[in-house]
XYZ file of C-alpha atoms in Angstrom:
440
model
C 88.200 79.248 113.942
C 86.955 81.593 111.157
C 85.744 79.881 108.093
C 88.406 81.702 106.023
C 91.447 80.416 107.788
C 89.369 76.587 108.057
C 89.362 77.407 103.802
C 92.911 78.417 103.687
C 94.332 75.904 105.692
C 92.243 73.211 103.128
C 93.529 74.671 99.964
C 97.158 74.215 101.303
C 99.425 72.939 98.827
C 101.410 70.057 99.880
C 104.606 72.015 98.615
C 104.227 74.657 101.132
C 106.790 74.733 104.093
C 104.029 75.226 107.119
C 107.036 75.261 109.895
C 107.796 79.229 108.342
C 104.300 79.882 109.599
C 104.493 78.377 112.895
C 108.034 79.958 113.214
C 106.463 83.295 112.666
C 103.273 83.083 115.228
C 105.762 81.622 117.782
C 108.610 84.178 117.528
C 105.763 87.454 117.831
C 103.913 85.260 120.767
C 107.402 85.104 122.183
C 108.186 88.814 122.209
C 104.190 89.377 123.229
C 104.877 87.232 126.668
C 108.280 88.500 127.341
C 106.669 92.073 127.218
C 103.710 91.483 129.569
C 106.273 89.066 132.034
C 108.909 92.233 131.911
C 106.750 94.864 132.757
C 107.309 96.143 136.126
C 104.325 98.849 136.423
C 104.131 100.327 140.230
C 102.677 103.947 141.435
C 105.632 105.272 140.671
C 106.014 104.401 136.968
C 106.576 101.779 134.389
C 109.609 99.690 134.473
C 111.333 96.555 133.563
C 111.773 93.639 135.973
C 114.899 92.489 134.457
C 116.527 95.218 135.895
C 115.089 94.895 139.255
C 115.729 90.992 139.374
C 119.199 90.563 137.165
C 119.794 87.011 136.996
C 116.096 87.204 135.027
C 118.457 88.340 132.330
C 119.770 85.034 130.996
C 115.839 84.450 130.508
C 116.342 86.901 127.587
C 118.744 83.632 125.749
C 115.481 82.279 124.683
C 112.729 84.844 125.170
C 114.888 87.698 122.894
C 113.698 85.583 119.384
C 112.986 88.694 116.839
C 115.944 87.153 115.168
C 113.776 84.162 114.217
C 111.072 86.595 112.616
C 113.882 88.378 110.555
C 114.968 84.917 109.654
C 111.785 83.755 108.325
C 111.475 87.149 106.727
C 114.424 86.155 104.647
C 112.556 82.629 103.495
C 109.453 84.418 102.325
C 111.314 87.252 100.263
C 113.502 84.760 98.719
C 110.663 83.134 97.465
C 107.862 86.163 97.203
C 111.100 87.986 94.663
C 111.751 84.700 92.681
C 107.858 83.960 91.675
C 107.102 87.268 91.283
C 110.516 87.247 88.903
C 109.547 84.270 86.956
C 106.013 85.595 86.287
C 106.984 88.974 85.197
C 108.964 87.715 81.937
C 111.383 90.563 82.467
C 109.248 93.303 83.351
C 110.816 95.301 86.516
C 109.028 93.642 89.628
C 110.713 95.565 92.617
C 107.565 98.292 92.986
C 104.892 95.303 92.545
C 107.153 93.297 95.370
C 106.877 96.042 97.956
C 103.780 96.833 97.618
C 102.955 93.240 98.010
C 105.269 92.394 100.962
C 104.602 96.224 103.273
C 100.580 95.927 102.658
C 99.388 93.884 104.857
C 102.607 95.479 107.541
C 101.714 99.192 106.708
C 98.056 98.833 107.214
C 97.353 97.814 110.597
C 100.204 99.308 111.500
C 99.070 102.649 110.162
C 95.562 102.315 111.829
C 97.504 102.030 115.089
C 99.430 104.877 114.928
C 96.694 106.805 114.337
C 94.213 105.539 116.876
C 97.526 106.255 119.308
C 97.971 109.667 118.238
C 94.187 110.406 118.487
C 94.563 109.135 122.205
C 97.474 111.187 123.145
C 96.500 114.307 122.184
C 92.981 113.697 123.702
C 94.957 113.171 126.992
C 97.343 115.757 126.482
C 94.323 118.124 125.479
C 93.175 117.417 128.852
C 96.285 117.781 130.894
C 96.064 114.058 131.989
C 99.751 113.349 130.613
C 101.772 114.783 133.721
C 101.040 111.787 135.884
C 104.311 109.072 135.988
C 102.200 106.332 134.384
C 100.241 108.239 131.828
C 103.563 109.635 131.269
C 105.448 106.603 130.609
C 102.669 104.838 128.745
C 102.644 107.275 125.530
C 106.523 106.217 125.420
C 106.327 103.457 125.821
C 103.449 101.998 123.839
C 105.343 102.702 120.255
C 108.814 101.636 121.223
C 107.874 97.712 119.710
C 107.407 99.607 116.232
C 110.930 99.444 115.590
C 110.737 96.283 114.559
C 109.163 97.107 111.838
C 111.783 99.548 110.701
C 113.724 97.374 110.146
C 111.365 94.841 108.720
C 111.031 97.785 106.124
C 114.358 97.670 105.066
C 114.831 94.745 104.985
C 112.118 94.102 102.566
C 113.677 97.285 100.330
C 117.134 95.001 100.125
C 116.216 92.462 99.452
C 116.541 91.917 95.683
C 120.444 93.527 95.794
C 121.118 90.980 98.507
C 119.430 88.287 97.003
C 121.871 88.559 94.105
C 124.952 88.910 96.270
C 123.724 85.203 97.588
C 123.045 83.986 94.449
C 126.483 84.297 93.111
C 128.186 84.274 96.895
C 126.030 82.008 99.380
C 127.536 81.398 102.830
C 130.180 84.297 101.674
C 127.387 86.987 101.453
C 126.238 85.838 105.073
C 130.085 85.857 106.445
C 130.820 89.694 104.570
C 127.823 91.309 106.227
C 128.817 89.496 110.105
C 132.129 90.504 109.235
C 131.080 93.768 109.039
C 129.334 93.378 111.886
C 132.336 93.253 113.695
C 134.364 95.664 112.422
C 131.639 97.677 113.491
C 132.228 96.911 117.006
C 135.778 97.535 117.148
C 135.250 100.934 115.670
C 133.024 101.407 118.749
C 134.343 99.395 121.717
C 138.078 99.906 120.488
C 138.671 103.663 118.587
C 135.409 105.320 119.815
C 134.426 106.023 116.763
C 131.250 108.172 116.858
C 128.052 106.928 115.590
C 129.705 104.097 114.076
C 127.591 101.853 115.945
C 124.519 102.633 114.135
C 125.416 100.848 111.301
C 124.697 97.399 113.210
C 121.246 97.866 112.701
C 121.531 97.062 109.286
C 124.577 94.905 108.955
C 123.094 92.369 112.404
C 119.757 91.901 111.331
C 120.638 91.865 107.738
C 122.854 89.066 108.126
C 120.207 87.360 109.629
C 117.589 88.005 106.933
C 120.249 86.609 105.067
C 120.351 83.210 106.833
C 116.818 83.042 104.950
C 118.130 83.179 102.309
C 120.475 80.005 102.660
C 117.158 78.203 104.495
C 115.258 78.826 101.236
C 118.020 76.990 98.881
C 118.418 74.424 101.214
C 122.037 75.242 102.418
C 121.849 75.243 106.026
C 122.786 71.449 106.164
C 124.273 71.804 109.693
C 121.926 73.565 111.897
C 123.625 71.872 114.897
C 127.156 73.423 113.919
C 125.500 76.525 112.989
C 123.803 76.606 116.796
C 126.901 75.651 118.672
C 129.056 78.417 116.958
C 126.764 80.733 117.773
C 126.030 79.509 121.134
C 130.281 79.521 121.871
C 130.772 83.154 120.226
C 127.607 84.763 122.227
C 128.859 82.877 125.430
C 132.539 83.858 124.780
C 131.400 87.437 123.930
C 129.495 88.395 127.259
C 131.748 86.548 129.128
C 135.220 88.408 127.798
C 133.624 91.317 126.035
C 131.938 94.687 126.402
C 128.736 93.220 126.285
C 126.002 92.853 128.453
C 124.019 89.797 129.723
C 120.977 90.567 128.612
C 120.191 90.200 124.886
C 117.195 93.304 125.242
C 117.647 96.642 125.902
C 117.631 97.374 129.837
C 116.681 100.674 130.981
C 120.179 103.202 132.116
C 122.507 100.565 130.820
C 126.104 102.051 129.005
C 125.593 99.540 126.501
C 122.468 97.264 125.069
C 122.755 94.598 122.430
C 120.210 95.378 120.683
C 119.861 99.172 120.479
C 122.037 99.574 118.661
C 122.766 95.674 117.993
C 125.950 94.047 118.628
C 127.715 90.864 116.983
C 126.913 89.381 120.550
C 123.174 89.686 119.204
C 123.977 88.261 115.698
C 125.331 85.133 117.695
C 122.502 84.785 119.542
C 120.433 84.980 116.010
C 123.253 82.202 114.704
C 122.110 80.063 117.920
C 118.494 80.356 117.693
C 118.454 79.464 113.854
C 120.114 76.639 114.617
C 118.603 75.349 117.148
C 115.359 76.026 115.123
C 116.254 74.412 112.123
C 116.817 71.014 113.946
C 113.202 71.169 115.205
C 112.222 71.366 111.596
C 111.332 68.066 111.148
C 109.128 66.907 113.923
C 107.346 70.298 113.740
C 106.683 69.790 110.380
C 105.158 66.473 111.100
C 103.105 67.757 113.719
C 101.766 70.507 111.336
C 100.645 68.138 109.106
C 97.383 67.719 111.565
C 94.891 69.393 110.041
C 93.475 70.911 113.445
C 97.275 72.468 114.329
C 97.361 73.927 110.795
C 93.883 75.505 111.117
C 95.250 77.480 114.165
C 98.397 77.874 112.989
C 96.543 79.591 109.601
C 94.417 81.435 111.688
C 97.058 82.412 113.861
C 98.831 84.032 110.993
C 95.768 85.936 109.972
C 96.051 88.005 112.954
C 99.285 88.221 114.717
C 100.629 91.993 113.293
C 97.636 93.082 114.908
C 98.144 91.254 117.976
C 101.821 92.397 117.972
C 100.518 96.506 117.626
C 97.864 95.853 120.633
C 99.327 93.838 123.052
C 100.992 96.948 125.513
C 97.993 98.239 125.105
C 96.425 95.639 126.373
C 98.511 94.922 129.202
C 98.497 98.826 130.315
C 94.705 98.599 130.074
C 94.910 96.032 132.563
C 97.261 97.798 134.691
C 95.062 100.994 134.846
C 91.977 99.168 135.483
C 93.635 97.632 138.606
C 94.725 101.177 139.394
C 90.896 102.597 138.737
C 89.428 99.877 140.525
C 91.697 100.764 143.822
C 92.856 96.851 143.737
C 96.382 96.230 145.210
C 99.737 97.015 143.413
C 102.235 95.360 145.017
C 105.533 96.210 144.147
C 107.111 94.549 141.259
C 109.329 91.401 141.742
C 107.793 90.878 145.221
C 105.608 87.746 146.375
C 102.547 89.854 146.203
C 103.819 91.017 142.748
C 104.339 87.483 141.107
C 101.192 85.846 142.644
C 99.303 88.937 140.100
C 101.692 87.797 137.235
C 99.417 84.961 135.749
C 96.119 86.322 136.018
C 97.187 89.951 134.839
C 98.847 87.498 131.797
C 95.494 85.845 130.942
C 93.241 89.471 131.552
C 95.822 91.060 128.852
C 95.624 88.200 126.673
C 91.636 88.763 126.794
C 91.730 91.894 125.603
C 94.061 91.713 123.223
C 91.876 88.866 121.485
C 89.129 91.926 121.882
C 91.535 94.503 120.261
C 92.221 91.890 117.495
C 88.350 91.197 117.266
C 88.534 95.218 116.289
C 90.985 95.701 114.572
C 91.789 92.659 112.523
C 90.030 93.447 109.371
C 92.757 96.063 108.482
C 95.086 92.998 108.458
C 93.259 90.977 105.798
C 94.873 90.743 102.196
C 93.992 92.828 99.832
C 94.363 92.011 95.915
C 97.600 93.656 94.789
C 97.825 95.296 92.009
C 99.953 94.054 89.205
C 101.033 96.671 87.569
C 104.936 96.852 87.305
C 104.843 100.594 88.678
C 107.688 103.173 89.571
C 110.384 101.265 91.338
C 111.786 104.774 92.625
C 108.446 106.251 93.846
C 108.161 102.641 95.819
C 111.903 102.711 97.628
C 110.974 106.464 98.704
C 107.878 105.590 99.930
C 109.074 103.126 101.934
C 112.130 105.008 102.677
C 109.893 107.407 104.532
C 107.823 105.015 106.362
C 111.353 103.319 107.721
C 112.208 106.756 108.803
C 108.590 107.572 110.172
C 108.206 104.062 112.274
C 111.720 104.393 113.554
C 111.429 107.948 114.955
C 108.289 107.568 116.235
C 109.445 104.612 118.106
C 112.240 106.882 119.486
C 110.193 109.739 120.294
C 106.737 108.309 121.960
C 103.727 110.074 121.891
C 104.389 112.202 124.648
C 104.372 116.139 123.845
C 102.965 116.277 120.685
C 101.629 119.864 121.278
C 105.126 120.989 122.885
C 106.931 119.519 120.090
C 108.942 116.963 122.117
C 111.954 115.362 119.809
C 114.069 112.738 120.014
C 117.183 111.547 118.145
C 116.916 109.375 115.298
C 120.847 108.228 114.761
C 122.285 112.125 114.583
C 118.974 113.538 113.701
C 116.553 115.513 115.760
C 112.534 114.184 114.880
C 109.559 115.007 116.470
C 105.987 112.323 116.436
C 104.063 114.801 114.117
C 106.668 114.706 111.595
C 106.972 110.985 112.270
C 103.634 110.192 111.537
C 103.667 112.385 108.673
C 106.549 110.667 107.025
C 105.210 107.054 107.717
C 101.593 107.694 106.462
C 102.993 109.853 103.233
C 105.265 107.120 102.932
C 102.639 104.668 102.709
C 100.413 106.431 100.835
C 103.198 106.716 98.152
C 104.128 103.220 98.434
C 100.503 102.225 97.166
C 100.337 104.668 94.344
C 103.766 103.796 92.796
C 101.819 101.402 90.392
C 99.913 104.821 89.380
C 102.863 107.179 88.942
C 104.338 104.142 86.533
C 101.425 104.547 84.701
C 100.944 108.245 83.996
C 104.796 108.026 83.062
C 104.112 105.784 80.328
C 101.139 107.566 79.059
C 103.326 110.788 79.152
């Protein structure tokens, strides 16, 4: 326990909901486990043990919990938007609340990327990159960074929506899952072309949008909530087009979450629910001051822990590989009776990586000047566009100019990268271009 997070966690105010926080370190230790349990890495390659074991799949009902995150990224915008609202006085605040809510996401993110790109052309450079696993690693490692994609937008719409459920409420939530489904039927029942990829924002922003509702207090039925969800996911995979699993599975015709389906926005509507009624005796548990020390703590570091973690488990993998140790193949006895000491090795060093990298995590003072809104949404604009593609394309071939398709659009890692860190960069000087404006 740092001495920061032990000061933190002491200057609490009693008005703070603490079950957000745990329901944010639990949801990204979630997705950290499933990823390091899924992992099926043999000689030949890197693949996923759901689809060499498919009844795993229903595992994915409660492991698949990024819908919680997006939910609790509702909560905190609807709140971060409204302060920052009633302590401008009418000044614009939309620059000032991106810059406050991407800073501590772009950063260690950023640092990441770069440290990743370093590494792949290093081993490209050398012509280490043709081998299966050295191969599949620079894909795979920055396929997680679509999450936050779509954590960037998100964050970008969330003042327009957070009118729309100011004047609408539950009837905000039900357009956008409406729209979810017409989205599907365009897809499943006219083929309509590329219509699909318009669930990625109306899914997960219907969940961001449950949030919303959590932060006004008007999800007063979590256990109805739940069960309908529960009923139209169940009914869904059992009648519908949709697969079992509620992650993407490697060949499959169609995946629920890339791009999402309203089968995944059910699943979301179960999980909040079934969340919400563990509110209370969470929130009594947090109220030990040794839980909320590591839950603070916990929180201080877990977008860095989120970045590293395949790194950390591939580390692990090619040390056992280096080291000439067995590599039994994946799913077999031999293969499970490695699981939970390869678990504990990659949680070791990711604690190390964390150790390293955790300082580009750490708040910095935001600046309060009101700044250029527009410079701001482009900014961020290009880092959505920059995460996203890179987590399409991989860092494999960067000096062949590999691409990949982004929705309808060809985009290659260099010009990923580019994007993200020019996005960035313009993100944190949009209080600057407000300011030469005004003396202009």
């Amino acid at each position: 326990m740092t001495v920061s997070a032990r000061g933190m966690a002491a200057a609490t105010p009693a008005s703070r909901d603490r079950y957000v926080d745990l329901l944010r370190v639990a949801s990204l230790a979630t997705v950290v486990f499933g990823h390091w349990l899924m992992a099926a890495v043999s000689t030949d390659g890197i693949g996923n043990l759901l689809a060499l074991v498919p009844p795993l799949q229903v595992l994915t009902w409660g492991l698949q919990v990024m819908p919680v995150f997006f939910f609790v990224g509702g909560f905190s915008h609807a709140l971060s938007y409204r302060s920052l609202e009633r302590r401008a006085e009418g000044r614009p605040v939309y620059a000032v609340f991106l810059r406050a809510r991407l800073q501590r996401l772009l950063r260690p993110t950023l640092v990441f990327v770069l440290v990743w790109a370093a590494l792949a052309l290093l081993v490209q450079l050398a012509g280490a990159d043709d081998g299966r696993l050295a191969g599949a690693a620079l894909r795979m490692v920055t396929q997680p960074l679509w999450f936050i994609g779509i954590y960037l937008a998100m964050v970008a719409f969330t003042p327009p929506l957070l009118k729309l459920h100011a004047r609408w409420g539950w009837a905000a939530f039900a357009v956008l899952a409406g729209a979810a489904a017409l989205v599907d039927v365009l897809r499943f029942a006219l083929g309509v072309p590329y219509a699909e990829f318009l669930n990625f924002a109306f899914v997960w922003l219907a969940v961001h949008q449950l949030g919303f509702l959590r932060a006004d207090g008007r999800i007063t039925r979590p256990a109805l909530l739940g069960a309908a969800g529960l009923a139209g996911a169940v009914l869904l995979v059992a009648a519908g087009p949709y697969p079992l699993s509620m992650v993407g599975m490697p060949g499959e015709k169609v995946s629920n979450m890339a791009p999402p389906t309203l089968a995944l926005l059910c699943h979301g509507m179960w999980l909040v629910g079934a969340v919400q009624l563990l509110a209370r005796p969470a929130t009594a548990w947090l109220a030990r001051p040794r839980v909320w020390r590591g839950v603070v703590a916990a929180n201080g570091v877990a977008m860095t822990a989120f970045l590293w973690h395949l790194t950390a488990m591939l580390a692990v993998y090619a040390a056992q590989l280096t080291l000439g140790l067995p590599l039994p193949e994946p799913a077999t006895a031999a293969w499970w009776a490695q699981v939970p000491p390869r678990i504990l090795l990659a949680a070791a060093l990711t604690a190390a990586l964390v150790a390293c990298f955790r300082r580009f995590e750490a708040p910095r003072p935001a600046s309060a000047a009101p700044g250029s809104g527009p410079a701001a949404a482009l900014g961020t604009t290009l880092c959505l566009l920059g995460v996203l593609g890179l987590s399409t394309t991989g860092l494999g071939g960067l000096l062949e100019g590999h691409s990949a398709t982004l929705i309808a659009l060809p985009v290659t890692a260099p010009a990923a990268i580019g994007m993200a860190v020019g996005g960035a960069w313009l993100v944190e000087r949009s209080a600057s271009v407000r300011r030469v404006r005004l003396r202009g």
